[in-house]
XYZ file of C-alpha atoms in Angstrom:
327
model
C -10.784 16.374 -18.811
C -12.485 17.823 -21.901
C -15.609 16.619 -22.179
C -16.989 16.284 -25.854
C -20.021 17.935 -27.857
C -21.777 17.332 -31.356
C -21.939 19.935 -33.494
C -25.280 19.396 -35.477
C -26.118 22.558 -37.847
C -28.385 22.176 -40.352
C -29.570 20.423 -38.191
C -29.889 15.383 -38.688
C -31.791 13.886 -36.243
C -29.709 10.521 -37.661
C -26.458 11.918 -36.814
C -27.924 13.713 -33.713
C -28.632 9.944 -32.834
C -25.290 8.825 -33.981
C -23.724 11.091 -31.623
C -26.030 10.511 -28.832
C -25.268 6.881 -28.474
C -21.221 7.413 -29.576
C -20.606 8.779 -25.877
C -21.303 13.088 -26.987
C -21.395 14.415 -23.587
C -23.498 16.964 -25.786
C -25.111 18.383 -29.161
C -25.077 21.659 -30.021
C -28.092 21.733 -32.697
C -30.523 24.900 -33.909
C -32.921 26.714 -31.558
C -36.280 25.452 -33.328
C -34.675 21.792 -32.143
C -33.108 21.975 -28.727
C -36.622 20.694 -26.825
C -36.442 17.953 -29.477
C -32.949 16.628 -29.212
C -33.776 17.133 -25.566
C -36.406 14.115 -24.949
C -33.194 12.040 -26.861
C -31.620 11.690 -24.084
C -30.487 12.709 -20.281
C -27.052 15.399 -21.981
C -26.313 18.484 -22.080
C -28.664 20.999 -25.446
C -27.375 24.182 -26.814
C -28.836 26.385 -29.201
C -26.087 27.354 -32.083
C -27.615 30.443 -32.598
C -26.325 31.195 -28.604
C -22.286 29.045 -28.884
C -20.609 31.755 -31.337
C -17.981 30.836 -33.075
C -14.236 32.624 -32.451
C -11.565 33.022 -34.950
C -8.334 34.002 -33.395
C -6.491 35.867 -35.886
C -4.322 38.199 -33.391
C -3.715 38.254 -30.099
C -6.662 41.477 -29.684
C -8.828 37.976 -31.118
C -7.379 35.854 -27.480
C -7.776 38.980 -25.095
C -11.494 39.966 -26.859
C -12.134 35.850 -25.807
C -10.423 36.009 -22.651
C -12.678 38.771 -21.022
C -15.934 37.334 -23.118
C -15.653 33.574 -20.602
C -14.409 35.842 -17.538
C -17.761 37.808 -18.267
C -19.673 33.747 -18.486
C -20.058 34.364 -21.728
C -20.330 31.126 -23.871
C -18.432 30.668 -26.859
C -16.130 28.655 -28.916
C -12.002 28.688 -30.393
C -13.505 28.533 -34.470
C -11.177 25.415 -35.907
C -7.742 27.053 -37.440
C -6.680 28.210 -33.561
C -3.140 27.439 -32.834
C -1.704 26.271 -29.420
C -0.182 28.855 -27.503
C -3.071 31.190 -27.898
C -5.050 28.324 -26.576
C -3.001 27.746 -23.581
C -2.590 31.518 -23.103
C -6.633 31.694 -22.283
C -6.456 27.943 -20.412
C -4.140 29.285 -17.974
C -6.804 32.369 -17.593
C -10.195 30.500 -18.095
C -11.332 26.966 -17.350
C -14.468 27.085 -20.091
C -12.337 27.188 -23.345
C -14.362 25.449 -25.572
C -12.413 24.832 -28.892
C -13.944 23.238 -32.062
C -11.842 19.916 -33.508
C -12.973 18.876 -37.399
C -10.757 15.981 -37.504
C -9.533 12.908 -34.959
C -6.071 14.566 -34.704
C -7.375 18.359 -34.026
C -9.853 16.809 -30.996
C -6.255 14.449 -29.604
C -4.351 17.863 -29.791
C -7.214 19.635 -28.105
C -7.367 17.026 -25.425
C -3.817 17.170 -24.383
C -2.895 21.244 -24.407
C -1.454 22.278 -20.682
C -1.663 18.921 -19.640
C -5.425 18.756 -19.038
C -7.346 19.903 -22.284
C -9.920 22.804 -22.723
C -13.133 22.399 -21.174
C -14.884 20.616 -24.162
C -14.037 19.705 -27.574
C -17.079 20.657 -30.417
C -17.041 18.297 -33.149
C -17.704 19.407 -36.523
C -20.579 17.741 -38.315
C -18.226 16.775 -41.249
C -16.195 14.893 -38.550
C -19.641 12.478 -37.917
C -17.839 9.416 -38.523
C -15.589 9.896 -36.254
C -17.134 11.066 -33.495
C -16.925 7.450 -32.171
C -13.366 7.515 -32.165
C -13.319 10.467 -31.006
C -14.768 9.807 -28.045
C -12.751 6.839 -27.574
C -9.316 8.861 -27.309
C -10.367 11.936 -26.000
C -12.998 11.556 -23.640
C -11.769 7.910 -22.438
C -7.961 8.389 -23.307
C -6.601 9.821 -19.989
C -2.835 11.584 -19.674
C 0.072 8.907 -18.867
C 0.647 7.957 -15.115
C 4.377 8.261 -14.052
C 4.505 4.935 -11.878
C 7.328 3.777 -10.248
C 9.155 0.757 -9.218
C 8.330 0.561 -4.923
C 10.588 -2.507 -3.621
C 8.498 -4.054 -0.315
C 9.379 -3.023 2.986
C 6.661 -4.650 5.476
C 3.477 -6.044 5.322
C 1.785 -7.441 8.313
C -1.578 -8.368 9.357
C -3.503 -5.549 11.846
C -6.823 -7.368 12.314
C -10.361 -5.982 11.508
C -11.210 -2.755 9.421
C -14.363 -1.443 6.464
C -12.371 -2.200 3.482
C -13.142 -1.187 -0.126
C -14.168 -2.858 -3.926
C -15.092 -0.700 -5.859
C -16.771 -2.019 -8.794
C -17.092 -0.554 -12.676
C -19.384 -0.183 -15.401
C -16.195 -2.069 -17.384
C -14.121 -4.991 -17.840
C -10.505 -4.458 -16.690
C -7.642 -6.222 -18.039
C -4.466 -7.357 -16.280
C -2.183 -4.817 -15.747
C -5.034 -2.369 -14.957
C -6.235 -1.299 -11.463
C -6.472 1.569 -9.190
C -3.691 4.187 -7.025
C -4.891 4.124 -3.757
C -2.044 4.770 -0.861
C -2.609 5.990 2.395
C -0.581 9.825 1.280
C -1.620 11.027 -1.721
C 1.778 11.632 -2.433
C 2.674 7.997 -2.312
C -0.579 5.851 -4.026
C -0.048 1.747 -4.744
C -1.002 0.106 -8.028
C -4.020 -2.055 -6.864
C -4.978 -4.502 -9.486
C -8.170 -5.195 -10.236
C -9.801 -8.872 -10.230
C -8.529 -10.383 -13.586
C -6.982 -13.304 -12.527
C -9.144 -16.534 -11.841
C -8.498 -18.979 -8.633
C -9.657 -22.169 -8.010
C -12.099 -21.491 -4.662
C -13.603 -17.757 -6.450
C -14.250 -16.693 -10.110
C -12.489 -13.629 -11.617
C -14.508 -10.539 -10.903
C -13.144 -7.920 -13.889
C -15.214 -5.283 -13.404
C -13.958 -5.043 -9.384
C -10.994 -3.603 -7.566
C -10.874 -4.684 -3.864
C -8.966 -1.099 -3.125
C -8.317 -0.768 0.167
C -9.979 0.293 3.801
C -11.793 3.623 4.047
C -9.270 6.131 5.062
C -6.718 6.005 1.185
C -6.657 8.191 -0.809
C -7.409 6.961 -4.726
C -6.243 9.288 -7.802
C -9.234 10.475 -10.207
C -9.461 12.274 -13.726
C -8.452 15.598 -13.567
C -5.693 15.671 -10.845
C -7.456 14.959 -8.355
C -8.384 12.814 -4.997
C -11.510 11.588 -2.785
C -11.322 9.284 -0.651
C -12.655 5.225 -0.807
C -15.488 5.852 1.644
C -17.162 8.580 -0.256
C -16.132 6.687 -3.564
C -20.643 6.853 -4.947
C -21.972 4.948 -7.822
C -22.241 7.324 -10.455
C -19.108 8.790 -9.712
C -15.939 8.655 -12.696
C -12.459 7.305 -11.605
C -9.135 6.841 -13.227
C -8.100 2.807 -14.435
C -4.675 2.866 -14.987
C -2.395 -0.190 -16.404
C 0.930 -0.612 -16.096
C 1.931 1.205 -18.366
C 0.676 4.347 -17.564
C -1.398 4.227 -19.741
C -4.509 5.917 -18.658
C -8.820 5.461 -18.654
C -11.902 6.459 -16.559
C -14.218 3.488 -15.589
C -18.255 4.909 -13.946
C -18.266 3.059 -10.679
C -21.436 1.130 -10.774
C -21.865 -0.258 -7.076
C -19.078 0.354 -3.778
C -19.436 -2.342 -1.211
C -17.762 -1.151 2.267
C -17.636 -3.632 4.010
C -15.822 -4.972 7.477
C -12.712 -7.805 6.782
C -9.012 -8.762 7.994
C -6.701 -6.287 5.902
C -2.962 -6.249 5.525
C -0.899 -3.471 6.071
C 1.736 -3.142 3.246
C 5.187 -1.033 3.213
C 7.542 -0.392 0.210
C 9.995 2.527 -0.547
C 11.111 3.801 -3.669
C 14.855 5.854 -3.885
C 15.362 8.113 -5.830
C 17.837 11.107 -6.036
C 15.944 13.203 -3.174
C 16.571 10.128 -1.032
C 13.737 7.290 0.277
C 10.347 7.862 -0.091
C 8.360 5.057 1.921
C 4.658 5.047 1.779
C 2.383 2.266 2.956
C -1.927 0.547 2.197
C -4.590 -0.854 4.464
C -5.806 -4.253 2.187
C -7.356 -6.846 2.399
C -6.320 -9.914 4.167
C -7.292 -12.316 1.307
C -5.300 -14.086 -2.204
C -7.936 -11.704 -4.742
C -6.553 -8.454 -3.580
C -3.550 -7.960 -5.748
C -0.392 -5.637 -6.083
C 1.187 -5.434 -9.861
C 3.897 -6.108 -11.006
C 6.615 -3.713 -13.027
C 5.670 -6.092 -15.807
C 2.604 -5.630 -15.018
C 1.653 -9.160 -13.087
C -1.092 -9.788 -10.427
C 1.090 -10.045 -7.269
C -0.689 -11.523 -3.913
C -0.240 -9.151 -1.279
C -0.784 -12.445 0.887
C 2.361 -13.901 -0.291
C 3.738 -10.653 -0.313
C 7.114 -10.798 1.240
C 10.212 -7.615 1.443
C 12.040 -7.227 -1.794
C 8.976 -7.973 -3.999
C 9.116 -5.382 -6.392
C 5.293 -3.632 -6.631
C 4.118 -0.079 -9.585
C 3.431 2.792 -7.012
C 2.881 7.145 -8.503
C 4.744 9.550 -6.217
C 3.506 13.030 -5.745
C 3.845 15.738 -3.411
C 2.102 14.892 -0.311
C -1.123 17.930 0.626
C -4.572 18.273 -0.699
C -7.913 19.904 -0.102
C -11.859 18.122 -0.837
C -9.689 16.148 -3.349
C -7.870 19.382 -4.500
C -3.695 19.448 -4.936
C -2.851 22.617 -2.552
C 0.802 23.802 -1.473
C 1.038 23.347 1.985
C 3.407 22.260 4.464
C 1.667 18.841 5.214
C 2.918 15.225 6.325
C 1.402 12.194 6.182
C 2.557 8.571 7.923
């Protein structure tokens, strides 16, 4: 997940204010203005004199930058960088920063190796594009590859602690979070965007499932629903696989009657089976391949819903390779 920084050199307070209001993660200013800018917002402020721009014109430049990064130095790849050298650096360092002077350059930097550079430094000349750059590179994410699963079992299983995830964003029809018993098989649990005669829509909420369930996060990570905390960034996914990031504003864990939902996907390697525990209530919904919200209380074997397949194996949410089975 790329962070967005604005390089306000030479200094202009109006441009700094615009950058902060646009949602950048930090700004770069001349050293004499660092303390002043730090008082405007709780964000990262770097001195320009301590954040050098480095050109990549030859293999020797790439190797020199890598040594500086591995030594803990902060350097920025100046505009004119090419993708292959940046890929080489990303393969060996998680601290690569790259300058961008246009929205297209920022998009490119955010998508290299499907994870992007650690930080995009937006040059002063692109100040008018800052809001678009933040919206498309910081909030937007790579696509998730979703599969159609066929429901095989829906069964009441008694009471359990379930997690409501209330975000700072208004979600729309077709969006939700990827949740499951296993990180290898997650279901697209739909946000509460739909009205019914008993309960008003709450489009900021995903009633996501039982506390033990995995939920997919930005940056190819997972966590347990029971570990959700206010202020945490979460991954929002729509039925086409498009992703964005939302921030949790509140987490509600309450005892409720639960359902076990099982489904399977036919793959080239055979049948993959997954399960999720969801609250037994009409307002909790999974997502169909057409982007419709289908209530769990009406689910029956043969119904089709969206899921995501992966390889099992996580340690503290990070992907690991090991022999593991989750059922």
